[in-house]
Coordinates of C-alpha atoms in Angstrom, one line a residue:
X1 CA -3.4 -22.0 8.6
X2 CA 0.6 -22.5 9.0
X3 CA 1.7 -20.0 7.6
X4 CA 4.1 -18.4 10.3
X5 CA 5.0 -15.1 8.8
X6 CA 2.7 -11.8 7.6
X7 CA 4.2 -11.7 4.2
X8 CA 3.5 -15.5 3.9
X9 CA -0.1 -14.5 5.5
X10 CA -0.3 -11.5 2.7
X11 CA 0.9 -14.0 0.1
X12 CA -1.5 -16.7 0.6
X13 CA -4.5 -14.4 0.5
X14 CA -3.2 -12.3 -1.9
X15 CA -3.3 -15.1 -4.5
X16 CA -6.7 -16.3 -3.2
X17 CA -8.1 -13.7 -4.3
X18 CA -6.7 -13.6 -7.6
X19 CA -7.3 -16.9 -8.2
X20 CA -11.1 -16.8 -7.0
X21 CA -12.6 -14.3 -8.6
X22 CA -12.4 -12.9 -12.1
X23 CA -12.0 -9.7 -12.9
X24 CA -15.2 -8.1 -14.6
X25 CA -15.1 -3.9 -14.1
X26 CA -18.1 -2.6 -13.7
X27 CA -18.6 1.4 -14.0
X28 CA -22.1 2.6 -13.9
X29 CA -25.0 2.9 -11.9
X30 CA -24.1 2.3 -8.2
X31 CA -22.2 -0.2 -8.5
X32 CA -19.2 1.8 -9.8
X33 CA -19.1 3.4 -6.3
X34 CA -20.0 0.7 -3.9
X35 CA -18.6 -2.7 -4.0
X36 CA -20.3 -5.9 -3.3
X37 CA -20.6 -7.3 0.3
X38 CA -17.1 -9.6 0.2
X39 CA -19.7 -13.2 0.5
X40 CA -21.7 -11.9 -2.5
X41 CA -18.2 -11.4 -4.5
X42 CA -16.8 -15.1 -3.8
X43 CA -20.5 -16.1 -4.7
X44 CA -20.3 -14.4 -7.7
X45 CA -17.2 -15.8 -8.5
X46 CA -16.6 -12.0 -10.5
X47 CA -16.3 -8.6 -9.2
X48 CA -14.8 -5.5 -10.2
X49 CA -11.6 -3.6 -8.3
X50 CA -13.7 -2.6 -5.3
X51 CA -15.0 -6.1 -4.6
X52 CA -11.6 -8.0 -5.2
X53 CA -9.8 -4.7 -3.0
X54 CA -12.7 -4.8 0.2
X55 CA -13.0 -9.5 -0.2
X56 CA -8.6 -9.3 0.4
X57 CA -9.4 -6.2 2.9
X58 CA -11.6 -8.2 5.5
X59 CA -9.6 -11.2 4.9
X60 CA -6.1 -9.9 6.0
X61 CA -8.3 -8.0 8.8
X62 CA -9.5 -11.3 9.9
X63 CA -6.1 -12.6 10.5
X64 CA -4.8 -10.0 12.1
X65 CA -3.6 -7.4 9.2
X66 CA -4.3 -4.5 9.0
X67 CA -5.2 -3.2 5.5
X68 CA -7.1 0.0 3.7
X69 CA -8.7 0.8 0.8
X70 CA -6.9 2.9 -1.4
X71 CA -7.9 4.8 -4.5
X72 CA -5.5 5.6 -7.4
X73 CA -5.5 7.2 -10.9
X74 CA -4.5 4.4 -13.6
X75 CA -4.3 7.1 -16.4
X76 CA -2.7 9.7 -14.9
X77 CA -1.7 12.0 -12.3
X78 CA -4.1 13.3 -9.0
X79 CA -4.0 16.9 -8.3
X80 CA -2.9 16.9 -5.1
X81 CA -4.3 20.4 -4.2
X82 CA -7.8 19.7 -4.3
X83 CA -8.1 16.0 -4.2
X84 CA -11.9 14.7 -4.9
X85 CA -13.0 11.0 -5.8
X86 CA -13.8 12.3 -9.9
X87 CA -10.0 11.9 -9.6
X88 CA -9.5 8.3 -9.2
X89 CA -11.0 5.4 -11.2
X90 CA -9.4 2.4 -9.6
X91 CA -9.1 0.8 -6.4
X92 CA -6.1 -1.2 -4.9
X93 CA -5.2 -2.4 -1.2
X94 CA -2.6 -0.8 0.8
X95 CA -0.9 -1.9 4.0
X96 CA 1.0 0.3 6.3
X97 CA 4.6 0.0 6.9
X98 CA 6.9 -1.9 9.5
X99 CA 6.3 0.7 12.2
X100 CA 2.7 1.2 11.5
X101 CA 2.5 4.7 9.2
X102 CA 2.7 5.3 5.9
X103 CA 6.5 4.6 5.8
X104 CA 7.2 1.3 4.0
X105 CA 3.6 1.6 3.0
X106 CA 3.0 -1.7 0.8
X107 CA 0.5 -1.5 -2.2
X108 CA -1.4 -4.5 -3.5
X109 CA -3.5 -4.7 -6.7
X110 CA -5.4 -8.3 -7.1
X111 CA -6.9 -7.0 -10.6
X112 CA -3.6 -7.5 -11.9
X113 CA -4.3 -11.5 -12.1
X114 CA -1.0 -12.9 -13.8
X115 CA 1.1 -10.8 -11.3
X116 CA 3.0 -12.3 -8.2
X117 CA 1.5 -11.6 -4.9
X118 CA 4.6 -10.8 -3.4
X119 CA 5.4 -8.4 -5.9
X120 CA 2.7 -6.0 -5.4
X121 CA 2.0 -4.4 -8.9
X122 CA 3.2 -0.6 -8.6
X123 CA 4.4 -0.3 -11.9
X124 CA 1.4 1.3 -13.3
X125 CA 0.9 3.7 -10.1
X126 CA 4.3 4.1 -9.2
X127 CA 5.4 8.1 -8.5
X128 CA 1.5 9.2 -8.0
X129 CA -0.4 9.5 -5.3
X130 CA -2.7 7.6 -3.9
X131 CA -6.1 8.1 -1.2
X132 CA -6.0 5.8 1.1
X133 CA -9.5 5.6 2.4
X134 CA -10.2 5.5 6.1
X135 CA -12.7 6.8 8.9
X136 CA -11.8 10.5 9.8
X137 CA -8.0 10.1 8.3
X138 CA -8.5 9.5 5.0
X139 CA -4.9 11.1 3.4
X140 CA -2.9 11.4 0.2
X141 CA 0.7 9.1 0.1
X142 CA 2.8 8.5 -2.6
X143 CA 3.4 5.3 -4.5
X144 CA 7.0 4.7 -4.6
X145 CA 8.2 4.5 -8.0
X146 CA 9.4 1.1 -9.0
X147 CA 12.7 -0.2 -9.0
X148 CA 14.4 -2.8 -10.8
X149 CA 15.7 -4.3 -7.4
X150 CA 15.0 -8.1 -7.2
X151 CA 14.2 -7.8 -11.5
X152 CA 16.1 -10.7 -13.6
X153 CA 15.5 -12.2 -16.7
X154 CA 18.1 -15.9 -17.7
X155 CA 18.5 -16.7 -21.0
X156 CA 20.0 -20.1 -21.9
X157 CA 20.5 -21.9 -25.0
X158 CA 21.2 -25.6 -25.3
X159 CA 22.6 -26.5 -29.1
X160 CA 22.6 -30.5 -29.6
X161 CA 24.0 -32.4 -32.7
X162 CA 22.5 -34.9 -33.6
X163 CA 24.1 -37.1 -36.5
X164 CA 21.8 -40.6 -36.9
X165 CA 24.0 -42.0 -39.9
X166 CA 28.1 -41.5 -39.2
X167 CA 28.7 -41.6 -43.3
X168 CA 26.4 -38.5 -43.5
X169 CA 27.9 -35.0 -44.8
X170 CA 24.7 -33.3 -42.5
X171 CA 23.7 -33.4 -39.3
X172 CA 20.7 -31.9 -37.8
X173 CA 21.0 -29.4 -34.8
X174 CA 18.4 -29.3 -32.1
X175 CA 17.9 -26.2 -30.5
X176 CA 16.8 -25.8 -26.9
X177 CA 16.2 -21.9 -25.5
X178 CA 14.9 -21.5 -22.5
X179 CA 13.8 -17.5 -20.8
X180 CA 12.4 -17.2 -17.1
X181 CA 11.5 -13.6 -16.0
X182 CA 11.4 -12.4 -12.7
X183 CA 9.4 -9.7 -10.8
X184 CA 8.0 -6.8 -13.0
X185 CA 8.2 -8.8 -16.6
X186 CA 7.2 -12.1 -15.1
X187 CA 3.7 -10.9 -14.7
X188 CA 3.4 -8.7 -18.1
X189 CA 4.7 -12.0 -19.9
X190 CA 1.8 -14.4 -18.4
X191 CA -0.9 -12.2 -19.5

């Protein structure tokens, strides 16, 4: 509620997510193919990639966003010749692009909990391709690879004196240092 634009909308739910429920990955049985019914996840408080992927999926739907589940490799790369689901072992969330297609296509990974919402996490997918999963048009895109666009990292020192007693030879120094990290190492650094 008041949050006027789609990236704010993404954002907002984005970081829900992440913030709701842990991550716990789950691989056998069933359960590594179907996910949890989005209610059960936030009940759970846990799920694996597929129920933190579909929970943000019906949530952006629900505002007006449209979203799909995509799968990707997070070892290595998809044969994009004969594409089958052994291929992929991880799901994300993708959005499509400004004009609707798969140009601008925006990719979103809430596993990645120390990551900035607004800085969907690409880095390990970036340059493969990716399914992304939909009724009758379920297609292979490409990830774009990452760039270091919007990337910065300040370092600052602050070097004090400090001399309590003037007829003293030594003085002490305090040291003050001070790094902030944006986009790609931010993330990496809080985990």
């Amino acid at each position: 509620a008041g949050l006027a634009t789609q990236e704010e909308k993404i954002a907002a739910l984005t970081r829900f997510v992440q913030k709701q429920l842990n991550y716990q990955g789950l691989e056998f049985g069933v359960r590594g193919l179907m996910p949890n019914a989005a209610a059960k996840s936030l009940e759970n408080g846990y799920g694996d990639c597929k129920d933190h992927s579909l929970l943000l999926k019906q949530l952006l739907n629900a505002v007006g966003i449209p979203a799909q589940l995509t799968l990707v490799n997070s070892s290595g790369e998809v044969d994009g010749k004969l594409p089958s689901s052994s291929q992929f072992d991880h799901m994300i969330l993708s959005l499509p692009g400004p004009t609707g297609g798969d140009e601008g296509r925006v990719f979103v990974d809430c596993t990645a909990k120390h990551a900035d919402p607004r800085q969907v996490t690409t880095d390990d997918f970036g340059g493969r391709l990716a399914l992304v999963v939909e009724p009758a048009a379920s297609r292979l895109v490409p990830i774009p690879p990452r760039t270091t666009l919007g990337t910065e990292i300040r370092c600052g020192r602050v070097v004090t004196i400090v001399c309590d007693e003037p007829e003293r030879e030594t003085a002490d120094a305090v040291i003050r240092e001070q790094v902030s990290f944006s986009a790609t190492p931010a993330g990496a650094l809080r985990s």
